[in-house]
Coordinates of C-alpha atoms in Angstrom, one line a residue:
Chain A
M1377 CA 140.7 146.5 43.9
K1378 CA 143.5 146.0 46.5
K1379 CA 146.3 148.6 46.0
F1380 CA 148.6 150.5 48.2
I1381 CA 147.3 154.0 47.2
N1382 CA 145.8 157.1 48.8
A1383 CA 143.5 158.6 46.3
P1384 CA 143.2 157.1 42.8
S1385 CA 143.3 160.5 41.2
E1386 CA 146.7 161.2 42.9
Y1387 CA 148.3 157.9 41.8
V1388 CA 150.7 159.3 39.2
V1389 CA 151.6 162.5 41.0
E1390 CA 152.4 160.7 44.3
M1391 CA 154.4 158.0 42.4
L1392 CA 156.5 160.7 40.8
A1393 CA 156.9 162.6 44.1
G1394 CA 158.2 159.3 45.6
I1395 CA 160.6 158.8 42.7
Y1396 CA 162.1 162.4 43.0
A1397 CA 162.4 162.0 46.7
A1398 CA 164.2 158.6 46.4
H1399 CA 166.6 159.6 43.6
P1400 CA 167.3 163.3 43.9
R1401 CA 170.9 163.0 42.6
Q1402 CA 169.8 161.3 39.4
L1403 CA 166.3 162.6 38.5
K1404 CA 164.6 166.0 38.5
Y1405 CA 161.8 167.8 36.7
V1406 CA 161.6 170.9 34.6
A1407 CA 158.9 173.5 33.8
D1408 CA 157.5 173.2 37.3
D1409 CA 155.7 170.0 36.2
V1410 CA 156.5 166.7 37.8
H1411 CA 155.5 165.0 34.5
C1412 CA 158.5 166.6 32.7
L1413 CA 161.3 164.3 34.0
V1414 CA 165.0 164.7 33.1
N1415 CA 168.4 163.5 34.1
A1416 CA 169.6 165.6 37.0
V1417 CA 173.2 165.1 35.8
P1418 CA 173.9 167.7 33.0
A1419 CA 174.6 166.2 29.6
V1420 CA 177.9 166.7 27.8
P1421 CA 177.5 169.8 25.5
G1422 CA 176.9 168.6 22.0
K1423 CA 175.5 165.3 22.9
V1424 CA 172.3 164.3 21.0
G1425 CA 169.4 164.3 23.5
L1426 CA 167.2 161.2 23.8
V1427 CA 163.6 161.7 24.9
T1428 CA 160.9 159.2 25.5
G1429 CA 157.4 159.4 26.9
G1430 CA 154.3 157.4 27.5
G1431 CA 151.6 156.5 29.9
S1432 CA 152.2 155.6 33.5
G1433 CA 151.6 152.1 34.9
H1434 CA 154.6 150.4 33.1
L1435 CA 157.5 151.0 35.5
P1436 CA 160.4 150.8 35.0
L1437 CA 159.2 151.8 31.5
F1438 CA 159.5 154.6 30.5
L1439 CA 161.2 157.0 32.9
G1440 CA 163.3 154.2 34.5
Y1441 CA 165.7 154.4 31.6
V1442 CA 166.6 158.0 32.1
G1443 CA 170.2 158.2 33.3
E1444 CA 173.8 157.8 32.4
G1445 CA 174.3 155.8 29.2
M1446 CA 170.6 155.7 28.2
L1447 CA 167.9 158.5 28.0
D1448 CA 168.0 162.2 28.9
G1449 CA 164.4 162.8 29.6
C1450 CA 160.9 161.4 29.7
A1451 CA 157.4 163.0 29.5
V1452 CA 155.2 161.1 31.8
G1453 CA 151.5 160.7 31.1
D1454 CA 148.6 159.5 33.3
V1455 CA 148.0 155.8 33.6
F1456 CA 148.0 154.3 30.1
Q1457 CA 147.7 157.8 28.6
S1458 CA 150.0 159.9 26.5
P1459 CA 151.8 162.9 27.9
S1460 CA 150.8 166.2 26.3
A1461 CA 152.9 167.8 23.4
D1462 CA 153.6 170.7 25.7
Q1463 CA 155.2 168.3 28.3
I1464 CA 157.2 166.6 25.6
L1465 CA 158.3 170.0 24.4
N1466 CA 159.4 171.1 27.9
V1467 CA 161.6 168.0 28.2
T1468 CA 162.9 168.5 24.7
K1469 CA 164.0 172.1 25.5
A1470 CA 165.6 171.0 28.8
V1471 CA 167.8 168.2 27.2
D1472 CA 168.8 169.8 23.9
Q1473 CA 172.5 170.4 23.8
G1474 CA 172.5 172.0 20.4
S1475 CA 172.8 168.8 18.4
G1476 CA 169.2 167.9 18.3
V1477 CA 166.8 165.5 20.1
L1478 CA 165.8 162.0 19.1
Y1479 CA 162.2 160.9 20.1
L1480 CA 161.9 157.2 21.0
Y1481 CA 158.5 155.9 22.0
G1482 CA 156.0 153.1 21.3
N1483 CA 153.6 152.9 18.4
Y1484 CA 150.4 154.2 19.9
S1485 CA 148.2 156.8 18.3
G1486 CA 148.0 159.2 21.2
D1487 CA 151.8 159.2 21.6
I1488 CA 152.3 159.7 17.9
L1489 CA 150.0 162.6 17.8
N1490 CA 151.6 164.4 20.7
F1491 CA 155.2 163.6 19.8
D1492 CA 154.7 164.8 16.2
L1493 CA 153.2 168.0 17.5
A1494 CA 156.0 168.5 20.0
A1495 CA 158.5 168.0 17.1
E1496 CA 156.7 170.8 15.2
L1497 CA 156.8 173.1 18.3
A1498 CA 160.4 172.3 18.9
G1499 CA 161.1 173.3 15.3
F1500 CA 159.7 176.8 16.1
D1501 CA 162.3 177.0 18.9
G1502 CA 165.1 176.0 16.5
I1503 CA 165.5 172.4 17.9
N1504 CA 166.1 169.7 15.4
T1505 CA 164.3 166.4 16.1
A1506 CA 164.1 162.9 14.7
T1507 CA 161.8 160.1 15.6
V1508 CA 162.1 156.3 15.9
V1509 CA 159.0 154.4 16.9
G1510 CA 159.1 151.0 18.7
A1511 CA 156.9 148.5 16.9
D1512 CA 158.3 145.1 18.2
D1513 CA 155.1 143.2 19.2
V1514 CA 154.6 140.4 16.7
G1515 CA 151.4 139.5 18.4
S1516 CA 149.7 142.8 17.4
A1517 CA 149.9 142.6 13.6
T1518 CA 151.4 140.3 10.9
A1519 CA 154.8 141.1 9.5
D1520 CA 153.4 142.7 6.3
R1521 CA 151.5 145.2 8.5
R1522 CA 154.5 146.1 10.6
S1523 CA 153.6 149.8 10.8
K1524 CA 150.5 148.7 12.8
R1525 CA 152.5 146.8 15.4
R1526 CA 152.5 148.0 19.0
G1527 CA 155.7 148.9 20.8
V1528 CA 156.2 146.9 23.9
A1529 CA 159.2 145.8 26.1
G1530 CA 161.6 145.5 23.1
I1531 CA 161.9 149.3 23.1
F1532 CA 164.4 148.6 25.9
F1533 CA 167.0 147.6 23.2
I1534 CA 166.3 150.8 21.2
Y1535 CA 166.9 152.8 24.4
K1536 CA 170.0 150.9 25.2
I1537 CA 171.7 151.0 21.8
A1538 CA 170.6 154.6 21.0
G1539 CA 171.8 155.6 24.5
A1540 CA 175.3 154.2 24.0
A1541 CA 175.5 155.7 20.5
A1542 CA 174.5 159.2 21.8
A1543 CA 177.0 158.9 24.7
A1544 CA 179.7 158.0 22.1
G1545 CA 179.1 161.4 20.5
L1546 CA 177.4 160.3 17.3
S1547 CA 175.2 162.7 15.3
L1548 CA 171.4 162.8 15.5
E1549 CA 171.2 161.1 12.1
E1550 CA 173.6 158.3 13.2
V1551 CA 171.9 157.8 16.5
A1552 CA 168.5 157.6 14.8
R1553 CA 169.9 155.1 12.3
L1554 CA 171.2 152.9 15.1
A1555 CA 168.0 153.2 17.0
A1556 CA 166.0 152.1 13.9
R1557 CA 168.4 149.2 13.4
A1558 CA 167.9 148.1 17.0
G1559 CA 164.1 148.3 16.5
D1560 CA 164.2 146.3 13.3
A1561 CA 166.4 143.6 15.0
T1562 CA 164.0 143.2 18.0
K1563 CA 160.8 141.1 18.1
T1564 CA 158.6 140.6 21.1
I1565 CA 155.5 138.6 22.1
G1566 CA 153.6 138.6 25.4
V1567 CA 151.5 136.0 27.2
A1568 CA 149.0 137.0 29.9
L1569 CA 147.2 135.0 32.5
S1570 CA 145.4 137.7 34.4
P1571 CA 144.4 141.4 33.9
C1572 CA 145.3 144.6 35.6
I1573 CA 143.2 147.3 37.2
I1574 CA 143.6 151.0 36.4
P1575 CA 143.4 152.8 39.8
E1576 CA 140.9 155.4 38.6
V1577 CA 138.7 152.7 37.0
G1578 CA 138.8 150.3 39.9
T1579 CA 137.8 147.2 38.1
P1580 CA 139.6 145.0 35.5
A1581 CA 139.2 146.2 31.9
F1582 CA 139.2 142.7 30.6
T1583 CA 139.3 139.1 32.0
V1584 CA 141.3 136.0 31.3
A1585 CA 139.5 132.8 32.4
E1586 CA 141.1 130.8 35.2
D1587 CA 142.1 127.9 32.9
E1588 CA 143.0 130.1 29.9
M1589 CA 145.9 132.2 28.6
E1590 CA 146.1 135.1 26.1
L1591 CA 148.9 134.8 23.5
G1592 CA 150.1 138.1 22.2
M1593 CA 148.1 140.3 24.5
G1594 CA 149.3 143.9 24.7
I1595 CA 150.4 145.7 27.8
H1596 CA 147.0 147.5 28.2
G1597 CA 145.0 144.3 27.5
E1598 CA 144.8 144.8 23.7
P1599 CA 143.9 141.5 22.1
G1600 CA 146.6 139.4 20.6
I1601 CA 146.8 136.3 18.5
S1602 CA 144.6 133.9 20.4
T1603 CA 143.0 132.8 23.6
G1604 CA 143.7 129.2 24.5
K1605 CA 143.9 126.7 27.3
R1606 CA 146.7 127.4 29.8
E1607 CA 149.7 125.2 29.0
S1608 CA 153.0 124.3 30.7
A1609 CA 155.9 126.8 30.6
D1610 CA 157.9 124.7 28.1
R1611 CA 154.9 124.3 25.8
I1612 CA 154.3 128.1 25.8
I1613 CA 157.9 128.8 24.9
D1614 CA 157.8 126.1 22.2
R1615 CA 154.7 127.9 20.8
I1616 CA 156.0 131.5 20.9
L1617 CA 159.8 131.5 20.5
P1618 CA 159.6 130.3 16.9
L1619 CA 157.3 133.2 16.1
L1620 CA 160.2 135.6 17.0
L1621 CA 163.0 133.5 15.4
D1622 CA 161.1 133.1 12.2
E1623 CA 161.3 136.9 11.6
L1624 CA 165.0 137.2 12.5
T1625 CA 167.3 135.3 10.3
F1626 CA 170.5 134.6 12.3
S1627 CA 173.7 134.3 10.3
Q1628 CA 176.8 132.6 11.8
N1629 CA 178.3 135.8 13.2
D1630 CA 175.1 137.1 14.9
Q1631 CA 174.3 136.6 18.5
A1632 CA 171.0 137.0 20.4
A1633 CA 170.2 139.2 23.4
I1634 CA 167.2 138.0 25.3
L1635 CA 164.8 140.1 27.3
L1636 CA 162.5 138.0 29.5
N1637 CA 160.2 140.5 31.1
G1638 CA 157.6 140.1 33.9
L1639 CA 154.4 142.1 33.4
G1640 CA 154.0 142.9 37.1
A1641 CA 152.8 139.9 39.0
T1642 CA 155.0 137.0 37.8
P1643 CA 157.7 135.8 40.1
K1644 CA 161.3 135.8 38.9
D1645 CA 161.3 132.1 39.7
E1646 CA 158.8 131.5 36.9
L1647 CA 160.7 133.7 34.5
Y1648 CA 163.8 131.4 35.0
I1649 CA 161.6 128.3 34.5
L1650 CA 160.7 129.8 31.2
Y1651 CA 164.3 130.8 30.4
N1652 CA 165.4 127.2 31.0
R1653 CA 163.4 126.2 28.0
I1654 CA 164.4 129.2 25.9
H1655 CA 168.0 128.3 26.4
Q1656 CA 167.4 124.7 25.2
V1657 CA 165.6 125.9 22.1
L1658 CA 168.3 128.4 21.2
A1659 CA 171.0 125.8 21.7
E1660 CA 169.1 123.4 19.4
R1661 CA 168.9 126.1 16.8
R1662 CA 172.7 126.9 17.3
I1663 CA 171.9 130.5 18.1
A1664 CA 174.6 132.0 20.4
V1665 CA 173.4 134.1 23.3
F1666 CA 175.3 137.3 24.1
H1667 CA 173.4 138.4 27.1
V1668 CA 170.2 137.7 29.0
Y1669 CA 168.1 140.3 30.7
C1670 CA 165.6 138.6 33.1
G1671 CA 163.3 140.7 35.4
E1672 CA 160.8 143.5 35.1
F1673 CA 161.5 145.9 32.3
A1674 CA 158.1 146.9 31.0
T1675 CA 155.1 146.1 33.2
A1676 CA 151.4 146.5 33.0
M1677 CA 150.5 147.2 36.7
E1678 CA 149.7 143.9 38.3
M1679 CA 149.1 141.8 35.2
T1680 CA 150.2 138.2 35.5
G1681 CA 152.3 137.3 32.4
F1682 CA 155.5 137.8 30.7
S1683 CA 156.9 139.0 27.4
L1684 CA 159.8 137.6 25.5
S1685 CA 162.0 139.7 23.3
V1686 CA 164.8 138.6 21.0
C1687 CA 167.3 141.1 19.6
K1688 CA 169.5 139.9 16.9
L1689 CA 173.0 141.5 17.3
D1690 CA 175.6 142.0 14.7
A1691 CA 179.0 143.4 15.7
E1692 CA 177.8 147.0 15.5
L1693 CA 174.7 146.6 17.7
K1694 CA 176.6 144.4 20.1
G1695 CA 179.2 147.0 20.6
Y1696 CA 176.7 149.5 21.8
L1697 CA 174.6 147.1 23.8
A1698 CA 177.8 146.2 25.8
Q1699 CA 178.3 149.7 27.0
P1700 CA 177.6 150.4 30.7
V1701 CA 174.5 152.1 32.0
N1702 CA 173.6 153.7 35.3
T1703 CA 170.0 154.7 36.0
P1704 CA 168.0 154.5 39.2
F1705 CA 166.0 151.6 37.8
F1706 CA 168.6 149.8 35.7
I1707 CA 172.3 149.3 36.1
Q1708 CA 174.6 147.5 33.7
P1709 CA 178.3 147.0 33.9
R1710 CA 180.3 146.9 30.7
L1711 CA 179.7 143.5 29.1
D1712 CA 182.6 141.5 27.9
N1713 CA 182.6 140.0 24.4
Chain B
M550 CA 130.6 192.6 3.0
V551 CA 134.2 192.1 3.9
D552 CA 136.6 191.4 1.0
C553 CA 139.9 190.7 2.9
L554 CA 141.0 190.7 6.5
S555 CA 143.6 192.8 8.1
L556 CA 145.7 191.5 11.1
T557 CA 143.3 193.4 13.4
Q558 CA 140.3 191.7 11.8
C559 CA 142.0 188.3 12.1
R560 CA 142.3 188.9 15.8
A561 CA 138.6 189.9 15.9
L562 CA 137.8 186.7 14.0
V563 CA 139.7 184.6 16.5
A564 CA 137.9 186.4 19.3
A565 CA 134.6 185.6 17.6
W566 CA 135.6 181.9 17.3
H567 CA 136.3 181.9 21.1
Q568 CA 132.9 183.5 21.8
A569 CA 131.2 180.8 19.7
M570 CA 133.0 178.0 21.6
I571 CA 131.9 179.5 24.9
E572 CA 128.3 179.6 23.6
Q573 CA 128.5 176.0 22.1
R574 CA 130.3 174.5 25.1
A575 CA 127.3 172.7 26.6
T576 CA 126.2 171.5 23.1
L577 CA 129.6 170.1 22.3
I578 CA 129.9 168.3 25.6
A579 CA 126.4 166.7 25.2
L580 CA 127.3 165.6 21.6
D581 CA 130.7 164.2 22.7
Q582 CA 129.2 162.4 25.7
Q583 CA 127.0 160.2 23.4
I584 CA 130.0 158.2 22.2
G585 CA 133.2 159.9 23.5
D586 CA 134.8 161.4 26.6
G587 CA 132.5 164.4 26.9
D588 CA 135.3 166.9 27.2
L589 CA 135.1 168.4 23.8
G590 CA 133.3 171.6 24.8
I591 CA 135.8 172.2 27.6
T592 CA 138.9 171.6 25.5
M593 CA 137.6 173.8 22.6
Q594 CA 136.8 176.6 24.9
K595 CA 140.3 176.3 26.4
A596 CA 142.0 176.1 23.0
F597 CA 140.3 179.2 21.6
A598 CA 140.7 181.1 24.8
A599 CA 144.4 180.6 24.4
A600 CA 144.3 181.7 20.8
A601 CA 142.2 184.8 21.7
N602 CA 144.9 185.7 24.3
T603 CA 147.7 185.5 21.7
V604 CA 149.2 188.8 20.9
P605 CA 151.1 189.1 17.7
G606 CA 154.5 190.8 17.8
E607 CA 155.0 194.2 16.1
Q608 CA 156.7 192.9 13.0
E609 CA 154.5 189.9 12.5
G610 CA 152.2 189.2 9.6
I611 CA 148.9 187.3 9.7
G612 CA 150.6 183.9 9.0
E613 CA 152.9 184.2 12.0
Y614 CA 149.9 185.3 14.1
F615 CA 147.8 182.2 13.2
A616 CA 150.8 179.9 13.8
L617 CA 151.3 181.5 17.3
C618 CA 147.6 180.9 18.0
G619 CA 148.3 177.2 17.2
V620 CA 151.2 177.0 19.5
A621 CA 149.2 178.6 22.3
M622 CA 146.3 176.1 21.7
A623 CA 148.7 173.1 21.8
K624 CA 149.9 174.2 25.2
A625 CA 146.4 174.9 26.6
A626 CA 144.4 172.0 25.3
P627 CA 146.4 168.8 24.8
S628 CA 143.4 166.6 24.0
T629 CA 143.2 165.0 20.6
M630 CA 140.9 167.7 19.2
G631 CA 142.9 170.4 20.8
T632 CA 146.1 169.0 19.2
L633 CA 144.4 168.8 15.9
M634 CA 143.1 172.4 16.0
A635 CA 146.5 173.6 17.1
T636 CA 148.0 171.8 14.1
G637 CA 145.5 173.3 11.8
F638 CA 146.4 176.8 12.9
M639 CA 150.1 176.2 12.9
R640 CA 150.1 174.7 9.4
G641 CA 147.6 177.3 8.0
G642 CA 149.7 180.1 9.4
K643 CA 152.9 178.7 8.0
A644 CA 151.4 178.3 4.6
L645 CA 150.9 182.1 4.3
P646 CA 153.6 184.4 3.2
A647 CA 155.6 185.5 6.2
A648 CA 154.8 189.2 5.9
A649 CA 151.2 189.0 4.6
A650 CA 149.3 191.9 6.0
Q651 CA 146.0 191.2 4.2
L652 CA 144.1 187.9 4.0
D653 CA 142.5 188.0 0.6
G654 CA 140.5 185.2 -1.2
Q655 CA 143.6 183.4 -2.5
L656 CA 145.3 183.4 0.9
L657 CA 142.1 182.3 2.7
V658 CA 142.1 179.3 0.4
R659 CA 145.7 178.7 1.1
F660 CA 145.1 178.9 4.8
F661 CA 142.2 176.5 4.9
N662 CA 143.8 174.0 2.5
A663 CA 146.9 173.8 4.7
F664 CA 144.7 173.8 7.9
T665 CA 142.9 170.8 6.5
Q666 CA 146.0 169.0 5.2
G667 CA 147.7 169.5 8.6
I668 CA 144.9 167.9 10.4
A669 CA 144.8 165.0 7.9
D670 CA 148.6 164.5 8.3
R671 CA 148.5 164.6 12.1
G672 CA 145.4 162.6 12.7
K673 CA 146.0 160.1 9.8
A674 CA 142.2 159.7 9.3
R675 CA 140.6 159.5 5.9
A676 CA 137.4 160.9 4.3
G677 CA 134.5 158.8 5.5
D678 CA 136.1 157.9 8.9
K679 CA 133.5 160.1 10.7
T680 CA 136.0 162.8 11.9
V681 CA 136.5 166.6 11.6
L682 CA 138.0 165.9 8.2
D683 CA 134.5 165.0 6.8
V684 CA 133.6 168.6 7.3
L685 CA 136.9 170.3 6.6
L686 CA 137.5 168.6 3.3
P687 CA 134.3 169.6 1.6
A688 CA 134.4 173.1 3.1
S689 CA 137.9 173.9 2.1
Q690 CA 137.2 172.4 -1.3
A691 CA 134.1 174.6 -1.7
L692 CA 136.1 177.7 -0.6
S693 CA 138.8 176.9 -3.2
D694 CA 136.3 176.2 -6.0
G695 CA 134.5 179.5 -5.2
I696 CA 137.6 181.6 -5.4
D697 CA 138.9 179.8 -8.4
G698 CA 135.6 180.4 -10.1
G699 CA 135.7 184.1 -9.6
A700 CA 133.4 184.4 -6.6
S701 CA 134.0 187.1 -4.0
P702 CA 135.5 185.9 -0.7
A703 CA 132.2 186.5 1.1
Q704 CA 130.4 184.3 -1.6
A705 CA 133.1 181.6 -1.4
V706 CA 132.9 181.5 2.4
E707 CA 129.1 181.2 2.2
S708 CA 129.4 178.1 0.0
A709 CA 132.1 176.7 2.3
F710 CA 129.8 177.1 5.2
R711 CA 127.0 175.3 3.3
A712 CA 129.4 172.5 2.4
A713 CA 130.5 172.2 6.0
E714 CA 126.9 171.8 7.1
Q715 CA 126.2 169.2 4.5
G716 CA 129.5 167.4 5.4
L717 CA 128.5 167.3 9.0
D718 CA 125.1 165.9 8.1
A719 CA 126.7 163.2 6.0
T720 CA 128.6 162.0 9.1
R721 CA 125.3 160.6 10.5
T722 CA 125.5 157.6 8.3
M723 CA 129.3 157.0 8.9
L724 CA 130.8 154.5 11.4
P725 CA 133.5 156.0 13.6
Q726 CA 137.0 154.6 13.1
W727 CA 139.0 156.6 15.6
G728 CA 139.2 157.2 19.3
K729 CA 136.8 155.9 21.9
A730 CA 133.9 156.3 19.5
A731 CA 135.3 153.4 17.4
S732 CA 134.7 151.0 20.3
F733 CA 131.0 151.9 20.2
A734 CA 130.8 152.2 16.4
E735 CA 127.2 151.1 16.0
K736 CA 126.0 153.6 18.6
G737 CA 127.4 156.3 16.4
L738 CA 125.0 155.8 13.6
G739 CA 122.5 158.6 13.4
I740 CA 124.7 160.9 15.4
V741 CA 126.8 163.7 13.8
D742 CA 130.5 163.7 14.5
S743 CA 131.4 165.9 17.4
G744 CA 134.7 167.0 16.0
G745 CA 133.0 167.9 12.7
S746 CA 130.6 170.1 14.7
V747 CA 133.6 172.2 15.8
A748 CA 134.6 172.7 12.2
V749 CA 131.1 173.8 11.3
I750 CA 131.3 176.4 14.0
L751 CA 134.5 177.7 12.5
F752 CA 132.9 178.2 9.1
R753 CA 129.7 179.6 10.5
V754 CA 131.5 182.3 12.4
L755 CA 133.7 183.0 9.4
H756 CA 130.6 183.3 7.3
D757 CA 129.0 185.7 9.8
F758 CA 132.2 187.7 9.9
F759 CA 132.3 188.2 6.1
Q760 CA 128.7 189.3 6.1
Q761 CA 129.4 192.3 8.3
S762 CA 130.2 195.8 7.3
P763 CA 133.8 196.2 5.8
L764 CA 134.5 199.1 8.1
L765 CA 134.2 196.9 11.2
P766 CA 136.1 196.4 13.4

């Protein structure tokens, strides 16, 4: 294992200490616990609070989307582990502005257990909560078993659209409706070429042979659709993009937003080689592209690979996606139609 | 034998559960280490210590007291089993009338039914998955059947304890479906479920509690 660390056991705490030191005007923590991260800029009274959470090892997911125009807080777990219900509750209390709090997180059992319990505890404190779970990974289960699908990079679109809706002053119910619509409109698949190493474990949890690739692999190495011989960038896109488009029926007025996400060890050069082919396929299918996000949005430590997400935008979703965002890890100006 | 529990007796019961978790700590760790993380004894001791330190407010009934125990457990022990136990106490407590000052046979049934249902809802496991539910379901059913059939609370608790022990024994032949144990499913054969062992401790202590003199404590 070659990593820039001090002690494996201090990996998350030292990472968080660095983040607070680097971005003191934008991020702070509550309840005397660095894992309970919130926006340092106070929210507008009455704004619906947006809280996420999940394991570490995926930066800028999850905490990187806390900031103006997106999320209000994030409970941070250990590497690939859920935060506790108590930590989620502390974040919830800190961000509630009297209009309730929406929980947005990925479809993993540990997270579900702890967010559900946090919701119950928040109820004791008189805080109304709602939940929308990201389940965008088409590689993790077939469409008829959608509730089993993992949440991966596509949760970015849920954060973005819910964030803009909350900033616009919509009610908890309305923000939840839009978050769920964004989730339904987003499909993702990942491709991995090499594994990652959890600092406290020290060795890879799985392997991908030198001449092979894993289609649909999850961001913790969960198995996906198939293992096969490594192919060219164009061939890989030709194989996976139809899997996403087949589940999203585009009508004439819809446009696509694309999220091409590096998993940690893939150069941006290669992402753009992949995008070159994505652009061609979308043009052939006469699907108009509204915006392309290309870079690292949800990583898996130093895993080599990428994920491709397509979000189908109607006028309503597009309006919220276009709103500006300013967080320490992600900045977006207002997008023109 | 005890017929119904006052708030003071409920607090003594929680203290007895805590004492049992201290005594069983090493056993639970050893059991969990066979196919899990090995932290079960530690988290259960933490969870019940937090419950034992919970002080009910002056106006509170038994239901609110148990719910507060659950809240304290959730904070102290955020492991899967800690979260499930916390949920059981919160749901069980909420199922009781707000002002209940006595836990009689009917309310005991109501508490354990909601306790079990809460854990089923949160954990999303089913009977036969080799989890704590494989003990809680038969035990709370036996408790309910006993009270409905006219048995005294002490008799019904006795049959619930026996059902819990049988339920635990039956988990030996089940394949684990949840958590780390599911990855080593075959290794789990012949071993009782560790979470189920916690539930047996709950009913064993409850049984012992109902066997004692009604004047105590």
